[in-house]
């Protein structure tokens, strides 16, 4: 089961009484947990909702799992980052037994901020009850922003939501934080792409894309200034190569889509679901031949090897890769 199926079960009131939440998307995970906890808010929550953190002991968890609800039909027990689900955590055989004998009057949610160790006994017992919270699709993020904006009386202008995702990344806690900045700064009830660029903090991928846009437009002096700015912020040169490779790989994918080798939907999927990036890459890809793009990717791979083998300093290798891309020329196909 994934979070989408869980949310449907919440809407329909068809929840089971045992779950293991795991995965990298903690924002949506927390929202789903909050929605479930709200279902128990009316039945003496101080008596029937118990939340344990990582430091909880085995006996107190078992006691909560075996307790009967007070003045209510059901009780909820949430165990966050249970040590028995972690690779180096203590075994909790009593918890495993309590889970296997869980009463219908108790709902138990084991909540992991990341993954559970599949080799642990408790993880195996919970396997049929796992709910994965993976990264959201771009369409799901824009839907969240659209609804959230409407609730606040704010409208997102065309392209602004996609620009936010492009600049910040697809991790929902970062999206929500940057959206709060925009809501606070918005004075006319409308958020534009210019607002996103002005108020939001860009991630490394977005900064690398900005630099590569300058390279692809032949503005090498400005590209070098942008590189110095990124490095001054503490980013490691070897990390930049990954962003540069992703940017150039996007040209290759867009080129393949234009030539009919893959569908547009498949291209967008390969680009982490970013329609905004695909549209941007499609425009730039028309200015390069396939062999030029392949040559740029080869230069990036060689630069990364030079760094890892100690044959070239980090910054020098990055600059070598950038100039190789610039030198690919501006031929049109």
Coordinates of C-alpha atoms in Angstrom, one line a residue:
X1 CA 0.0 0.0 0.0
X2 CA 1.1 3.6 -0.7
X3 CA 0.0 6.8 0.9
X4 CA -2.6 7.4 -1.9
X5 CA -4.4 4.2 -1.0
X6 CA -4.2 5.0 2.7
X7 CA -5.8 8.5 2.1
X8 CA -8.6 6.8 0.3
X9 CA -9.1 4.4 3.2
X10 CA -9.2 7.4 5.6
X11 CA -11.8 9.2 3.4
X12 CA -14.0 6.1 3.3
X13 CA -13.5 5.2 6.9
X14 CA -12.1 1.8 6.0
X15 CA -8.9 1.8 8.0
X16 CA -7.2 -1.3 9.4
X17 CA -6.0 -1.4 13.0
X18 CA -2.3 -1.9 12.2
X19 CA 0.1 0.0 10.0
X20 CA 3.8 0.6 9.4
X21 CA 4.5 4.1 7.9
X22 CA 7.9 4.4 6.2
X23 CA 9.5 6.3 3.3
X24 CA 11.3 9.5 2.6
X25 CA 8.3 11.9 2.3
X26 CA 7.8 12.8 6.0
X27 CA 5.6 15.8 5.3
X28 CA 2.8 13.7 3.8
X29 CA 3.4 11.0 6.3
X30 CA 2.8 13.5 9.2
X31 CA -0.3 14.9 7.5
X32 CA -1.8 11.4 7.1
X33 CA -1.0 10.6 10.8
X34 CA -2.6 13.9 11.8
X35 CA -5.8 13.0 9.9
X36 CA -6.0 9.7 11.6
X37 CA -5.4 11.2 15.0
X38 CA -8.2 13.7 14.4
X39 CA -10.6 10.7 14.1
X40 CA -9.8 9.9 17.7
X41 CA -10.0 13.5 18.9
X42 CA -13.6 13.3 20.1
X43 CA -13.3 10.3 22.4
X44 CA -11.2 11.4 25.3
X45 CA -7.9 11.7 23.3
X46 CA -5.9 12.3 26.5
X47 CA -6.8 8.8 27.5
X48 CA -7.1 7.0 24.2
X49 CA -4.2 8.4 22.1
X50 CA -0.6 7.4 23.1
X51 CA 2.4 8.6 21.1
X52 CA 5.8 7.1 21.8
X53 CA 9.1 8.5 20.6
X54 CA 12.3 6.6 19.9
X55 CA 13.4 6.4 23.5
X56 CA 10.3 4.4 24.5
X57 CA 10.9 1.1 26.3
X58 CA 9.5 -2.3 25.4
X59 CA 7.3 -2.7 28.4
X60 CA 5.6 0.6 28.1
X61 CA 4.9 0.1 24.4
X62 CA 3.4 -3.4 25.2
X63 CA 1.3 -2.0 28.0
X64 CA -0.2 0.6 25.7
X65 CA -0.9 -1.9 22.9
X66 CA -2.7 -4.2 25.4
X67 CA -4.7 -1.5 27.2
X68 CA -8.4 -1.2 26.7
X69 CA -10.0 2.1 25.5
X70 CA -11.4 4.4 28.1
X71 CA -15.0 5.8 27.6
X72 CA -14.5 5.0 23.9
X73 CA -14.8 2.2 21.4
X74 CA -11.1 2.4 20.2
X75 CA -7.7 3.7 21.2
X76 CA -4.7 4.8 19.1
X77 CA -1.1 4.0 19.8
X78 CA 1.6 5.6 17.7
X79 CA 5.2 4.4 18.0
X80 CA 7.7 6.6 16.3
X81 CA 11.1 5.3 15.2
X82 CA 10.8 2.1 17.2
X83 CA 14.3 0.7 17.9
X84 CA 13.2 -2.8 17.0
X85 CA 12.7 -1.7 13.4
X86 CA 16.2 -0.2 13.1
X87 CA 19.3 -2.1 12.1
X88 CA 21.2 -1.3 15.4
X89 CA 18.2 -1.1 17.7
X90 CA 17.3 -3.5 20.5
X91 CA 15.1 -6.5 19.9
X92 CA 11.6 -6.2 21.3
X93 CA 10.1 -9.7 21.2
X94 CA 7.3 -8.7 23.5
X95 CA 6.2 -5.9 21.1
X96 CA 6.2 -8.4 18.2
X97 CA 4.0 -10.7 20.2
X98 CA 1.7 -7.9 21.2
X99 CA 1.4 -6.8 17.5
X100 CA 0.5 -10.4 16.5
X101 CA -2.2 -10.5 19.2
X102 CA -3.4 -6.9 18.7
X103 CA -7.0 -6.4 19.8
X104 CA -9.6 -5.0 17.5
X105 CA -10.2 -2.1 19.9
X106 CA -6.6 -0.8 19.4
X107 CA -5.2 0.8 16.3
X108 CA -1.3 0.8 16.2
X109 CA 0.8 2.8 13.9
X110 CA 4.5 2.3 13.7
X111 CA 6.0 5.4 12.2
X112 CA 9.5 5.4 10.7
X113 CA 11.0 8.7 9.4
X114 CA 12.9 6.6 6.8
X115 CA 13.0 2.9 6.1
X116 CA 12.6 0.0 8.5
X117 CA 15.2 -2.7 8.5
X118 CA 13.7 -5.6 6.5
X119 CA 15.8 -8.2 8.4
X120 CA 14.3 -7.4 11.8
X121 CA 11.6 -9.7 13.3
X122 CA 9.2 -6.9 14.0
X123 CA 9.6 -5.5 10.4
X124 CA 8.7 -9.0 9.0
X125 CA 5.6 -9.1 11.3
X126 CA 4.5 -5.7 10.0
X127 CA 5.3 -6.3 6.3
X128 CA 1.6 -7.0 5.3
X129 CA 0.7 -3.6 7.0
X130 CA 3.4 -1.4 5.4
X131 CA 2.5 2.0 3.8
X132 CA 5.1 3.6 1.7
X133 CA 5.4 7.4 1.6
X134 CA 7.4 8.2 -1.5
X135 CA 8.1 11.5 -3.2
X136 CA 5.0 13.1 -4.7
X137 CA 4.4 13.5 -8.4
X138 CA 4.6 17.1 -9.7
X139 CA 0.9 17.0 -10.4
X140 CA 0.2 16.0 -6.7
X141 CA 2.4 18.9 -5.4
X142 CA 0.7 21.4 -7.6
X143 CA -2.7 20.1 -6.5
X144 CA -1.6 20.6 -2.9
X145 CA -0.4 24.1 -3.6
X146 CA -3.5 25.0 -5.5
X147 CA -5.8 23.9 -2.7
X148 CA -3.7 25.4 0.0
X149 CA -3.6 28.7 -1.9
X150 CA -7.3 28.7 -2.4
X151 CA -7.9 28.1 1.3
X152 CA -5.7 31.2 2.0
X153 CA -7.4 33.3 -0.7
X154 CA -4.2 33.3 -2.9
X155 CA -4.0 32.4 -6.5
X156 CA -0.9 30.9 -8.2
X157 CA -0.3 32.4 -11.7
X158 CA 0.6 30.2 -14.6
X159 CA 4.0 28.5 -14.2
X160 CA 4.6 29.8 -10.6
X161 CA 4.0 26.4 -8.9
X162 CA 6.2 24.6 -11.4
X163 CA 8.9 27.2 -10.9
X164 CA 8.7 26.7 -7.2
X165 CA 9.1 22.9 -7.5
X166 CA 12.0 23.4 -10.0
X167 CA 13.8 25.9 -7.7
X168 CA 13.2 24.1 -4.4
X169 CA 13.0 20.4 -5.3
X170 CA 10.2 17.9 -4.7
X171 CA 10.6 17.4 -1.0
X172 CA 7.3 18.5 0.5
X173 CA 8.6 20.0 3.8
X174 CA 10.8 22.4 1.7
X175 CA 7.9 23.1 -0.7
X176 CA 5.6 24.0 2.2
X177 CA 8.2 26.2 3.9
X178 CA 8.9 28.2 0.8
X179 CA 5.2 28.5 0.1
X180 CA 4.7 30.0 3.5
X181 CA 7.3 32.7 2.6
X182 CA 5.4 33.4 -0.6
X183 CA 2.0 33.6 1.2
X184 CA 3.5 36.1 3.7
X185 CA 5.1 38.2 0.9
X186 CA 2.0 38.2 -1.4
X187 CA 0.2 41.5 -1.3
X188 CA -2.2 41.3 -4.2
X189 CA -3.5 37.8 -3.7
X190 CA -1.5 36.4 -6.6
X191 CA 1.9 34.6 -6.7
X192 CA 3.9 35.0 -9.9
X193 CA 7.1 33.3 -11.2
X194 CA 8.9 36.5 -10.4
X195 CA 7.8 36.2 -6.7
X196 CA 9.2 32.7 -6.6
X197 CA 12.5 33.8 -7.9
X198 CA 12.6 36.8 -5.6
X199 CA 11.6 35.2 -2.2
X200 CA 12.4 31.5 -2.4
X201 CA 15.7 29.8 -1.5
X202 CA 17.1 27.8 -4.4
X203 CA 18.5 24.3 -3.9
X204 CA 21.8 23.1 -5.4
X205 CA 20.1 21.6 -8.5
X206 CA 18.3 24.9 -9.3
X207 CA 21.6 26.9 -8.9
X208 CA 23.4 24.5 -11.1
X209 CA 20.6 24.8 -13.7
X210 CA 20.9 28.6 -13.6
X211 CA 24.7 28.3 -14.2
X212 CA 24.2 25.7 -17.0
X213 CA 21.6 28.0 -18.7
X214 CA 24.3 30.6 -18.9
X215 CA 26.7 28.1 -20.4
X216 CA 24.2 26.9 -22.9
X217 CA 23.6 30.5 -24.0
X218 CA 27.3 31.1 -24.4
X219 CA 27.6 33.5 -21.5
X220 CA 30.7 31.9 -20.0
X221 CA 31.8 34.9 -17.9
X222 CA 28.5 35.1 -16.1
X223 CA 28.5 31.3 -15.8
X224 CA 31.9 31.4 -14.1
X225 CA 30.7 34.1 -11.7
X226 CA 27.7 31.9 -10.8
X227 CA 30.0 28.9 -10.2
X228 CA 32.1 31.0 -7.8
X229 CA 28.9 32.1 -6.0
X230 CA 27.8 28.4 -5.6
X231 CA 31.2 27.3 -4.3
X232 CA 31.2 30.3 -1.9
X233 CA 28.0 28.9 -0.4
X234 CA 29.9 25.8 0.6
X235 CA 28.8 23.4 -2.1
X236 CA 31.4 20.7 -3.0
X237 CA 32.5 20.8 -6.7
X238 CA 32.1 17.0 -7.1
X239 CA 28.4 17.5 -6.1
X240 CA 28.0 20.1 -8.8
X241 CA 29.0 17.5 -11.5
X242 CA 25.9 15.5 -10.6
X243 CA 23.7 18.5 -11.2
X244 CA 25.5 19.4 -14.4
X245 CA 25.2 15.8 -15.6
X246 CA 21.4 15.8 -14.8
X247 CA 21.0 19.1 -16.8
X248 CA 22.8 17.7 -19.8
X249 CA 21.1 14.3 -19.5
X250 CA 17.8 16.3 -19.7
X251 CA 18.9 17.5 -23.2
X252 CA 19.5 14.0 -24.2
X253 CA 16.1 12.8 -23.0
X254 CA 14.4 15.8 -24.6
X255 CA 16.2 15.1 -27.9
X256 CA 15.1 11.4 -27.8
X257 CA 11.5 12.5 -27.3
X258 CA 11.7 15.0 -30.2
X259 CA 13.1 12.2 -32.4
X260 CA 10.2 9.9 -31.4
X261 CA 12.4 7.4 -29.7
X262 CA 10.4 7.8 -26.4
X263 CA 7.1 9.4 -25.6
X264 CA 6.8 12.8 -24.0
X265 CA 5.3 11.1 -20.9
X266 CA 8.2 8.7 -20.6
X267 CA 10.6 11.6 -21.0
X268 CA 8.9 13.5 -18.2
X269 CA 9.0 10.4 -16.0
X270 CA 12.8 10.1 -16.6
X271 CA 13.1 13.7 -15.6
X272 CA 11.6 13.0 -12.1
X273 CA 8.2 14.0 -13.3
X274 CA 9.1 17.6 -14.0
X275 CA 7.1 18.9 -17.0
X276 CA 8.8 22.3 -16.4
X277 CA 12.3 20.9 -16.9
X278 CA 11.2 18.9 -19.9
X279 CA 9.8 22.0 -21.6
X280 CA 13.0 23.9 -20.8
X281 CA 15.3 21.1 -22.0
X282 CA 13.3 20.7 -25.2
X283 CA 14.0 24.3 -26.2
X284 CA 17.7 24.0 -25.5
X285 CA 18.1 20.5 -27.0
X286 CA 17.2 21.8 -30.5
X287 CA 20.4 23.8 -30.4
X288 CA 22.7 20.7 -30.1
X289 CA 23.3 17.6 -32.1
X290 CA 23.0 14.2 -30.4
X291 CA 26.8 13.7 -30.8
X292 CA 27.5 17.0 -29.1
X293 CA 25.2 16.1 -26.1
X294 CA 26.9 12.7 -25.9
X295 CA 30.3 14.4 -26.0
X296 CA 29.3 16.7 -23.1
X297 CA 28.1 13.7 -21.0
X298 CA 31.4 12.0 -21.7
X299 CA 33.3 15.1 -20.6
X300 CA 31.4 15.1 -17.3
X301 CA 32.1 11.4 -16.7
X302 CA 35.8 12.0 -17.3
X303 CA 35.9 15.0 -15.0
X304 CA 34.3 13.0 -12.2
X305 CA 36.9 10.2 -12.8
X306 CA 39.7 12.8 -12.6
X307 CA 38.4 14.0 -9.3
X308 CA 38.0 10.6 -7.7
X309 CA 41.3 9.4 -9.0
X310 CA 43.1 12.5 -7.7
X311 CA 44.4 13.4 -11.2
X312 CA 42.7 16.8 -11.1
X313 CA 41.5 19.3 -8.5
X314 CA 37.7 19.5 -7.9
X315 CA 37.2 23.0 -9.2
X316 CA 39.5 22.5 -12.2
X317 CA 37.6 19.4 -13.2
X318 CA 34.2 21.2 -13.0
X319 CA 35.5 24.0 -15.2
X320 CA 36.9 21.5 -17.7
X321 CA 33.5 19.8 -18.0
X322 CA 31.8 23.2 -18.3
X323 CA 34.1 24.4 -21.1
X324 CA 33.7 21.1 -22.9
X325 CA 30.0 21.6 -22.9
X326 CA 30.5 25.2 -24.1
X327 CA 32.9 24.0 -26.8
X328 CA 30.2 21.7 -28.2
X329 CA 29.0 24.7 -30.1
X330 CA 25.6 25.9 -31.1
X331 CA 24.8 23.9 -34.2
X332 CA 21.2 23.3 -35.0
X333 CA 19.9 19.9 -36.1

